[in-house]
Short mmCIF file of C-alpha atoms and ligand atoms in Angstrom, two decimals:
data_model
loop_
_atom_site.label_atom_id
_atom_site.label_comp_id
_atom_site.label_asym_id
_atom_site.label_seq_id
_atom_site.Cartn_x
_atom_site.Cartn_y
_atom_site.Cartn_z
CA MET E 1 -0.01 -0.03 -0.07
CA SER E 2 1.37 3.49 -0.96
CA GLN E 3 2.35 5.87 1.76
CA ASP E 4 -0.27 8.47 2.77
CA PHE E 5 1.33 11.62 1.36
CA LEU E 6 -1.07 13.84 3.47
CA PRO E 7 -1.27 12.44 7.04
CA LEU E 8 -3.86 14.42 8.96
CA ASN E 9 -4.28 14.36 12.76
CA GLY E 10 -7.86 15.66 12.36
CA THR E 11 -9.73 18.96 12.00
CA ASP E 12 -7.75 21.70 13.65
CA TYR E 13 -10.39 24.50 13.67
CA VAL E 14 -13.34 25.81 11.54
CA GLU E 15 -13.45 29.44 10.97
CA LEU E 16 -16.61 31.27 9.98
CA TYR E 17 -16.81 34.75 8.47
CA VAL E 18 -19.78 36.58 10.14
CA GLY E 19 -21.44 39.87 10.16
CA ASN E 20 -21.10 40.39 13.86
CA ALA E 21 -18.60 38.06 15.61
CA LYS E 22 -19.24 39.62 18.84
CA GLN E 23 -22.96 38.53 18.89
CA SER E 24 -22.44 35.24 17.05
CA ALA E 25 -19.81 34.40 19.76
CA LEU E 26 -22.56 34.71 22.46
CA TYR E 27 -24.93 32.61 20.33
CA TYR E 28 -22.60 29.72 20.11
CA GLN E 29 -21.65 30.12 23.81
CA TYR E 30 -25.13 30.29 24.89
CA ALA E 31 -26.96 28.07 22.58
CA PHE E 32 -24.31 25.39 21.90
CA GLY E 33 -22.42 25.46 24.95
CA TYR E 34 -19.02 26.50 23.65
CA GLU E 35 -16.56 28.20 25.91
CA LEU E 36 -14.79 31.43 24.78
CA ILE E 37 -11.06 30.92 25.13
CA ALA E 38 -9.24 33.41 22.87
CA TYR E 39 -9.59 36.54 20.92
CA ALA E 40 -7.69 38.55 18.35
CA GLY E 41 -8.44 42.13 17.29
CA PRO E 42 -7.37 45.68 17.63
CA GLU E 43 -6.48 45.17 21.40
CA THR E 44 -4.12 42.31 20.46
CA GLY E 45 -2.48 44.17 17.51
CA ILE E 46 -4.76 42.83 14.75
CA LYS E 47 -6.10 46.07 13.13
CA ASP E 48 -8.56 44.92 10.38
CA ARG E 49 -10.72 42.23 12.14
CA ALA E 50 -12.00 40.67 15.30
CA SER E 51 -11.83 36.89 15.80
CA TYR E 52 -13.39 34.98 18.74
CA VAL E 53 -12.12 31.36 19.40
CA LEU E 54 -14.68 29.08 20.95
CA LYS E 55 -14.05 25.48 22.31
CA GLN E 56 -15.96 22.40 23.36
CA ASP E 57 -13.96 19.19 23.81
CA LYS E 58 -12.04 18.71 20.59
CA ILE E 59 -13.97 21.31 18.53
CA ARG E 60 -12.69 24.78 17.92
CA LEU E 61 -14.62 27.35 16.14
CA VAL E 62 -13.30 30.76 15.15
CA LEU E 63 -15.76 33.64 14.42
CA THR E 64 -14.39 36.51 12.51
CA SER E 65 -15.82 39.84 11.48
CA PRO E 66 -14.20 42.66 9.49
CA LEU E 67 -13.79 46.14 11.05
CA HIS E 68 -14.00 48.00 7.81
CA PRO E 69 -16.06 47.65 4.62
CA GLU E 70 -12.88 47.03 2.52
CA GLY E 71 -11.06 43.80 2.01
CA PRO E 72 -11.66 40.00 1.48
CA ILE E 73 -13.52 39.33 4.61
CA ALA E 74 -16.03 42.04 4.05
CA ASP E 75 -16.42 40.93 0.42
CA HIS E 76 -16.92 37.41 1.53
CA ILE E 77 -19.78 38.43 3.87
CA ARG E 78 -21.52 40.65 1.40
CA LYS E 79 -21.64 37.83 -1.11
CA HIS E 80 -22.15 34.75 0.96
CA GLY E 81 -23.65 36.00 4.16
CA ASP E 82 -22.40 34.22 7.38
CA GLY E 83 -20.49 31.10 6.38
CA VAL E 84 -17.56 28.74 6.66
CA LYS E 85 -14.33 30.11 5.24
CA VAL E 86 -11.57 27.67 6.54
CA LEU E 87 -11.77 23.98 7.20
CA ALA E 88 -8.33 23.84 8.98
CA LEU E 89 -6.52 20.55 9.09
CA TRP E 90 -3.97 19.60 11.83
CA VAL E 91 -0.80 18.33 10.30
CA ASP E 92 2.80 17.45 11.55
CA ASP E 93 4.28 19.30 8.69
CA ALA E 94 2.41 22.14 7.03
CA ALA E 95 4.99 23.06 4.36
CA GLN E 96 5.19 19.44 3.24
CA SER E 97 1.29 19.31 3.02
CA TRP E 98 1.21 22.37 0.95
CA LYS E 99 3.86 21.13 -1.27
CA GLU E 100 2.25 17.70 -1.65
CA THR E 101 -1.01 19.16 -2.56
CA THR E 102 -0.08 22.01 -4.76
CA SER E 103 2.23 19.80 -6.69
CA ARG E 104 -0.77 17.61 -7.38
CA GLY E 105 -2.76 20.54 -8.67
CA ALA E 106 -4.25 22.31 -5.66
CA GLU E 107 -4.35 26.14 -6.00
CA SER E 108 -2.44 27.76 -3.24
CA ALA E 109 -4.40 30.34 -1.05
CA SER E 110 -1.25 31.23 0.91
CA GLU E 111 2.28 29.91 0.95
CA PRO E 112 3.79 28.30 4.17
CA LYS E 113 4.60 30.72 6.65
CA THR E 114 5.93 30.49 10.27
CA ILE E 115 4.21 32.78 12.87
CA SER E 116 5.43 33.04 16.31
CA ASP E 117 4.97 34.69 19.73
CA GLU E 118 6.33 34.14 23.25
CA TYR E 119 4.59 30.55 23.39
CA GLY E 120 6.38 29.16 20.33
CA GLN E 121 5.69 28.86 16.62
CA VAL E 122 3.16 27.67 14.13
CA VAL E 123 3.49 26.96 10.55
CA VAL E 124 0.47 27.57 8.36
CA ALA E 125 -0.22 27.24 4.72
CA SER E 126 -3.49 27.18 2.67
CA ILE E 127 -4.94 25.76 -0.30
CA LYS E 128 -8.31 26.49 -2.11
CA THR E 129 -11.20 24.06 -2.34
CA TYR E 130 -14.82 24.38 -3.57
CA GLY E 131 -16.17 28.04 -3.88
CA GLU E 132 -14.23 30.46 -1.71
CA THR E 133 -13.62 27.89 0.98
CA ILE E 134 -10.04 26.98 1.84
CA HIS E 135 -8.08 24.32 3.69
CA THR E 136 -5.40 25.66 5.98
CA PHE E 137 -2.87 23.15 7.29
CA VAL E 138 -1.80 23.98 10.78
CA GLU E 139 1.43 22.60 12.26
CA ARG E 140 1.43 23.27 15.94
CA LYS E 141 4.00 20.80 17.49
CA GLU E 142 6.18 23.84 18.62
CA TYR E 143 3.30 25.84 20.14
CA LYS E 144 2.17 26.06 23.69
CA GLY E 145 -0.23 29.15 23.43
CA ILE E 146 -4.01 29.25 23.71
CA PHE E 147 -4.78 28.99 19.94
CA LEU E 148 -2.48 30.69 17.35
CA PRO E 149 0.18 33.52 17.54
CA GLY E 150 -1.63 36.80 17.50
CA TYR E 151 -4.51 35.54 19.76
CA GLN E 152 -4.74 36.14 23.46
CA PRO E 153 -6.69 34.24 26.10
CA LYS E 154 -10.13 35.67 26.59
CA SER E 155 -12.89 34.35 28.77
CA SER E 156 -16.54 35.39 29.20
CA THR E 157 -18.38 36.26 32.43
CA TYR E 158 -20.91 33.93 31.17
CA ALA E 159 -19.92 30.44 32.29
CA ALA E 160 -20.11 27.97 29.44
CA GLN E 161 -22.50 25.08 29.99
CA PRO E 162 -21.20 22.40 27.50
CA ILE E 163 -23.85 20.15 26.05
CA GLY E 164 -21.74 17.11 25.08
CA LEU E 165 -20.34 18.10 21.77
CA LYS E 166 -17.21 16.11 21.23
CA TYR E 167 -15.68 16.56 17.82
CA ILE E 168 -16.51 17.22 14.04
CA ASP E 169 -17.69 13.91 12.51
CA HIS E 170 -17.95 15.30 8.93
CA CYS E 171 -18.19 18.60 7.02
CA VAL E 172 -20.40 18.56 3.85
CA GLY E 173 -19.92 20.77 0.79
CA ASN E 174 -22.49 21.76 -1.76
CA VAL E 175 -21.26 22.25 -5.31
CA GLU E 176 -23.00 23.08 -8.63
CA LEU E 177 -24.64 20.58 -10.90
CA GLY E 178 -22.03 18.50 -12.65
CA GLU E 179 -19.13 19.59 -10.24
CA MET E 180 -19.40 16.73 -7.61
CA ASN E 181 -17.18 14.37 -9.41
CA ARG E 182 -14.54 17.11 -10.02
CA TRP E 183 -14.36 17.77 -6.33
CA VAL E 184 -14.30 14.11 -5.44
CA GLU E 185 -11.36 13.71 -7.86
CA PHE E 186 -9.73 16.75 -6.21
CA TYR E 187 -9.91 15.11 -2.84
CA GLU E 188 -8.72 11.75 -4.28
CA ASN E 189 -5.91 13.14 -6.45
CA VAL E 190 -4.84 16.20 -4.70
CA MET E 191 -5.26 15.15 -1.15
CA GLY E 192 -5.02 11.38 -1.16
CA PHE E 193 -8.61 10.82 0.08
CA LYS E 194 -10.65 7.79 -0.68
CA LEU E 195 -14.16 7.47 -1.93
CA LEU E 196 -16.17 6.07 0.83
CA ILE E 197 -19.94 6.03 -0.29
CA THR E 198 -21.96 7.14 -3.30
CA PHE E 199 -25.47 8.14 -3.00
CA ASP E 200 -27.35 8.69 -6.23
CA ASP E 201 -30.57 10.15 -7.34
CA GLU E 202 -32.33 6.76 -6.86
CA ASP E 203 -31.35 6.72 -3.15
CA ILE E 204 -32.35 10.14 -2.19
CA SER E 205 -34.78 11.67 -4.49
CA THR E 206 -38.14 12.98 -3.14
CA GLU E 207 -40.53 14.71 -5.32
CA TYR E 208 -38.55 17.91 -5.36
CA SER E 209 -35.15 17.74 -3.46
CA ALA E 210 -33.11 15.35 -5.52
CA LEU E 211 -29.46 15.42 -4.98
CA MET E 212 -26.30 13.37 -5.38
CA SER E 213 -23.68 12.86 -2.88
CA LYS E 214 -20.30 11.15 -2.44
CA VAL E 215 -18.42 10.96 0.62
CA VAL E 216 -14.58 11.17 0.67
CA SER E 217 -12.38 10.20 3.60
CA ASN E 218 -8.74 10.70 4.57
CA GLY E 219 -6.54 7.63 5.27
CA ASN E 220 -7.11 7.36 8.94
CA GLY E 221 -10.82 8.34 8.59
CA TYR E 222 -10.50 11.32 10.93
CA VAL E 223 -11.53 13.69 8.20
CA LYS E 224 -14.68 13.00 6.19
CA PHE E 225 -16.16 15.32 3.51
CA PRO E 226 -19.34 14.49 1.81
CA ILE E 227 -19.91 16.57 -1.32
CA ASN E 228 -23.37 17.25 -2.73
CA GLU E 229 -24.75 18.39 -6.03
CA PRO E 230 -28.23 19.03 -7.12
CA ALA E 231 -29.93 16.53 -9.22
CA ALA E 232 -32.92 17.24 -11.50
CA GLY E 233 -36.23 17.07 -9.60
CA LYS E 234 -39.68 18.40 -10.24
CA LYS E 235 -38.91 21.62 -8.60
CA LYS E 236 -35.96 23.37 -6.94
CA SER E 237 -33.47 21.09 -5.21
CA GLN E 238 -32.48 22.08 -1.64
CA ILE E 239 -29.00 22.29 -3.01
CA GLU E 240 -29.92 24.85 -5.59
CA GLU E 241 -31.67 26.76 -2.92
CA TYR E 242 -28.34 26.85 -0.96
CA LEU E 243 -26.30 27.73 -4.03
CA ASP E 244 -28.69 30.54 -4.88
CA PHE E 245 -28.46 31.99 -1.42
CA TYR E 246 -24.76 31.36 -0.82
CA ARG E 247 -24.10 32.55 -4.20
CA GLY E 248 -21.91 29.53 -5.05
CA PRO E 249 -20.51 26.45 -3.58
CA GLY E 250 -19.68 26.30 0.14
CA VAL E 251 -20.10 24.26 3.45
CA GLN E 252 -23.68 23.03 3.76
CA HIS E 253 -23.45 21.60 7.36
CA MET E 254 -21.00 20.32 9.97
CA ALA E 255 -21.94 17.23 11.82
CA ILE E 256 -21.00 17.19 15.53
CA ALA E 257 -20.58 14.09 17.43
CA THR E 258 -22.07 13.47 20.94
CA ASP E 259 -22.12 10.39 23.25
CA ASP E 260 -25.64 11.31 24.49
CA ILE E 261 -27.80 12.78 21.80
CA ILE E 262 -30.95 12.87 24.02
CA GLU E 263 -29.11 15.08 26.57
CA THR E 264 -27.54 17.10 23.91
CA VAL E 265 -30.72 17.88 21.98
CA THR E 266 -32.79 18.40 25.17
CA GLU E 267 -30.31 21.21 26.06
CA LEU E 268 -30.22 22.58 22.54
CA ARG E 269 -34.01 22.91 22.42
CA LYS E 270 -34.07 24.41 25.88
CA ARG E 271 -31.82 27.07 24.68
CA GLY E 272 -33.88 27.93 21.59
CA VAL E 273 -32.06 26.06 18.82
CA GLU E 274 -34.56 25.06 15.99
CA PHE E 275 -34.60 21.65 14.33
CA LEU E 276 -36.26 20.13 11.16
CA VAL E 277 -39.47 18.39 12.04
CA VAL E 278 -40.30 14.94 10.82
CA PRO E 279 -43.92 13.82 11.09
CA SER E 280 -44.70 11.61 14.20
CA SER E 281 -45.53 8.91 11.78
CA TYR E 282 -41.81 8.42 11.19
CA TYR E 283 -41.75 6.76 14.62
CA ASP E 284 -44.69 4.39 14.02
CA ASP E 285 -42.75 1.63 12.41
CA LEU E 286 -39.13 2.86 13.35
CA LEU E 287 -38.14 -0.32 15.26
CA ASP E 288 -39.24 -2.51 12.41
CA ARG E 289 -36.83 -0.43 10.23
CA VAL E 290 -33.94 -0.31 12.34
CA GLY E 291 -34.28 -3.21 14.87
CA GLU E 292 -33.54 -2.97 18.57
CA ILE E 293 -31.88 0.07 20.02
CA ASP E 294 -30.73 0.92 23.44
CA GLU E 295 -32.73 4.08 23.67
CA ASP E 296 -36.40 4.45 24.56
CA LEU E 297 -38.55 5.65 21.65
CA GLU E 298 -40.49 8.09 23.56
CA PRO E 299 -37.81 10.62 24.09
CA LEU E 300 -36.55 10.21 20.45
CA LYS E 301 -40.03 10.94 19.35
CA GLU E 302 -40.41 13.92 21.50
CA LEU E 303 -37.19 15.38 20.42
CA ASN E 304 -37.66 14.35 16.74
CA ILE E 305 -34.29 12.50 16.72
CA LEU E 306 -33.82 10.18 13.70
CA VAL E 307 -32.26 6.66 13.73
CA ASP E 308 -30.68 4.55 10.97
CA ARG E 309 -28.94 1.31 10.73
CA ASP E 310 -26.21 -0.11 8.66
CA ASP E 311 -24.21 -3.34 8.61
CA GLU E 312 -22.02 -2.17 11.46
CA GLY E 313 -24.48 -0.73 13.81
CA TYR E 314 -26.83 2.20 14.16
CA LEU E 315 -26.67 5.93 14.59
CA LEU E 316 -28.92 8.68 15.85
CA GLN E 317 -29.04 12.02 14.21
CA ILE E 318 -30.93 15.38 14.02
CA PHE E 319 -30.48 18.51 11.88
CA THR E 320 -30.85 22.10 12.93
CA LYS E 321 -32.62 24.67 10.73
CA PRO E 322 -30.17 27.04 9.09
CA VAL E 323 -28.28 29.16 11.71
CA GLN E 324 -28.53 32.48 9.83
CA ASP E 325 -31.30 34.09 7.87
CA ARG E 326 -30.02 32.86 4.55
CA PRO E 327 -31.05 29.18 4.05
CA THR E 328 -27.35 28.06 4.01
CA LEU E 329 -25.21 26.64 6.86
CA PHE E 330 -26.79 24.31 9.46
CA PHE E 331 -25.70 21.65 11.90
CA GLU E 332 -26.18 18.02 12.34
CA ILE E 333 -25.88 16.36 15.74
CA ILE E 334 -24.92 12.73 15.53
CA GLN E 335 -24.39 9.85 17.95
CA ARG E 336 -22.77 6.67 16.38
CA LYS E 337 -23.44 3.39 17.87
CA GLY E 338 -21.28 1.42 15.57
CA ALA E 339 -22.69 2.71 12.28
CA LYS E 340 -20.07 4.42 10.08
CA SER E 341 -22.64 5.69 7.43
CA PHE E 342 -24.59 8.93 7.23
CA GLY E 343 -28.15 8.11 7.73
CA LYS E 344 -29.29 7.14 4.27
CA GLY E 345 -32.58 5.61 5.58
CA ASN E 346 -33.52 9.08 6.88
CA PHE E 347 -33.00 10.97 3.67
CA LYS E 348 -36.60 10.84 2.53
CA ALA E 349 -38.16 11.90 5.69
CA LEU E 350 -35.54 14.56 6.19
CA PHE E 351 -35.75 15.91 2.74
CA GLU E 352 -39.46 16.13 2.99
CA ALA E 353 -39.01 18.21 6.10
CA ILE E 354 -36.56 20.45 4.28
CA GLU E 355 -38.95 20.88 1.53
CA ARG E 356 -41.70 22.00 3.77
CA GLU E 357 -39.35 24.65 5.08
CA GLN E 358 -38.19 25.60 1.52
CA GLY E 359 -41.91 25.96 0.59
CA LEU E 360 -42.49 28.32 3.59
CA ARG E 361 -39.59 30.47 2.19
CA GLY E 362 -41.30 30.37 -1.28
CA ASN E 363 -38.36 28.58 -2.76
CA LEU E 364 -39.72 25.45 -4.17
FE1 FE2 R 1 -24.38 14.86 7.61
#
């Protein structure tokens, strides 16, 4: 077997460009239970932006707003609204990662550079992926600071109340019709990922929301990127709605793992997070479809948590509504009990729920 030319230790952080990072930071702290750990901005010597770093277990989110109307961050927000800019990958050698990928055809977003402060040094380098999204390779083995050089520790007087979010299970990209295979090949050829699963039209078409999806994974399986493209349906696909409002390809959802989905979703609902609703009939024959599960059916039904089974076990999952006013980025909460798949058995119920929301927005 050939050597993995792009060994990844996992996701390092996800950075969102948002209209008002100060307020978004409080939303993610309050509603999702993240803890504010670091900040960069004018007070720390960064003149053009403010960035808040939030953490829960292994997940780090960075929320960034520009301080002026000029420049790439403001341009990004005007075009896309709030959304994911950086899917950062934790590596042992950022310069080598950049070299291996750019030599295989990746477009560079920024060349390897070493940044340092009193806590040591970090090497970062970035390549472009779909839309205006980038991957930043982060090499931090010589660094002992809170996040990255330029950031200072910052805490909130609001004490974080974590809800059991543990790590990023997968991050999904939406691309234009006919572009899915190009991006799957990008991950295969340029980043050494392997194709894990294909979902075609037949698997997941409802009356309207047909889409196609392929899942790629890196060598150790720590990083999984499903890629969606719209497929022809009777009316507008949910992927097209995303592309229309995001004005191009981008991250559709991040799935976050928990060990206790009932507890996690109970807390999220209590704190005002909105979820897609499937009809209660979904639960009538659920156990016939998925077999025996450890959980009681009643709380799952009450919280609208979905269940699916594959050859290796089962999974529980639920999807939030978009977390900004444009129908773009949303989150999935997932608890895996052996299953390594993505909930194919729920696609139909789920997509019908999405279409009801699309209909309410007048976008079907
Ligand atoms: Fe997902």
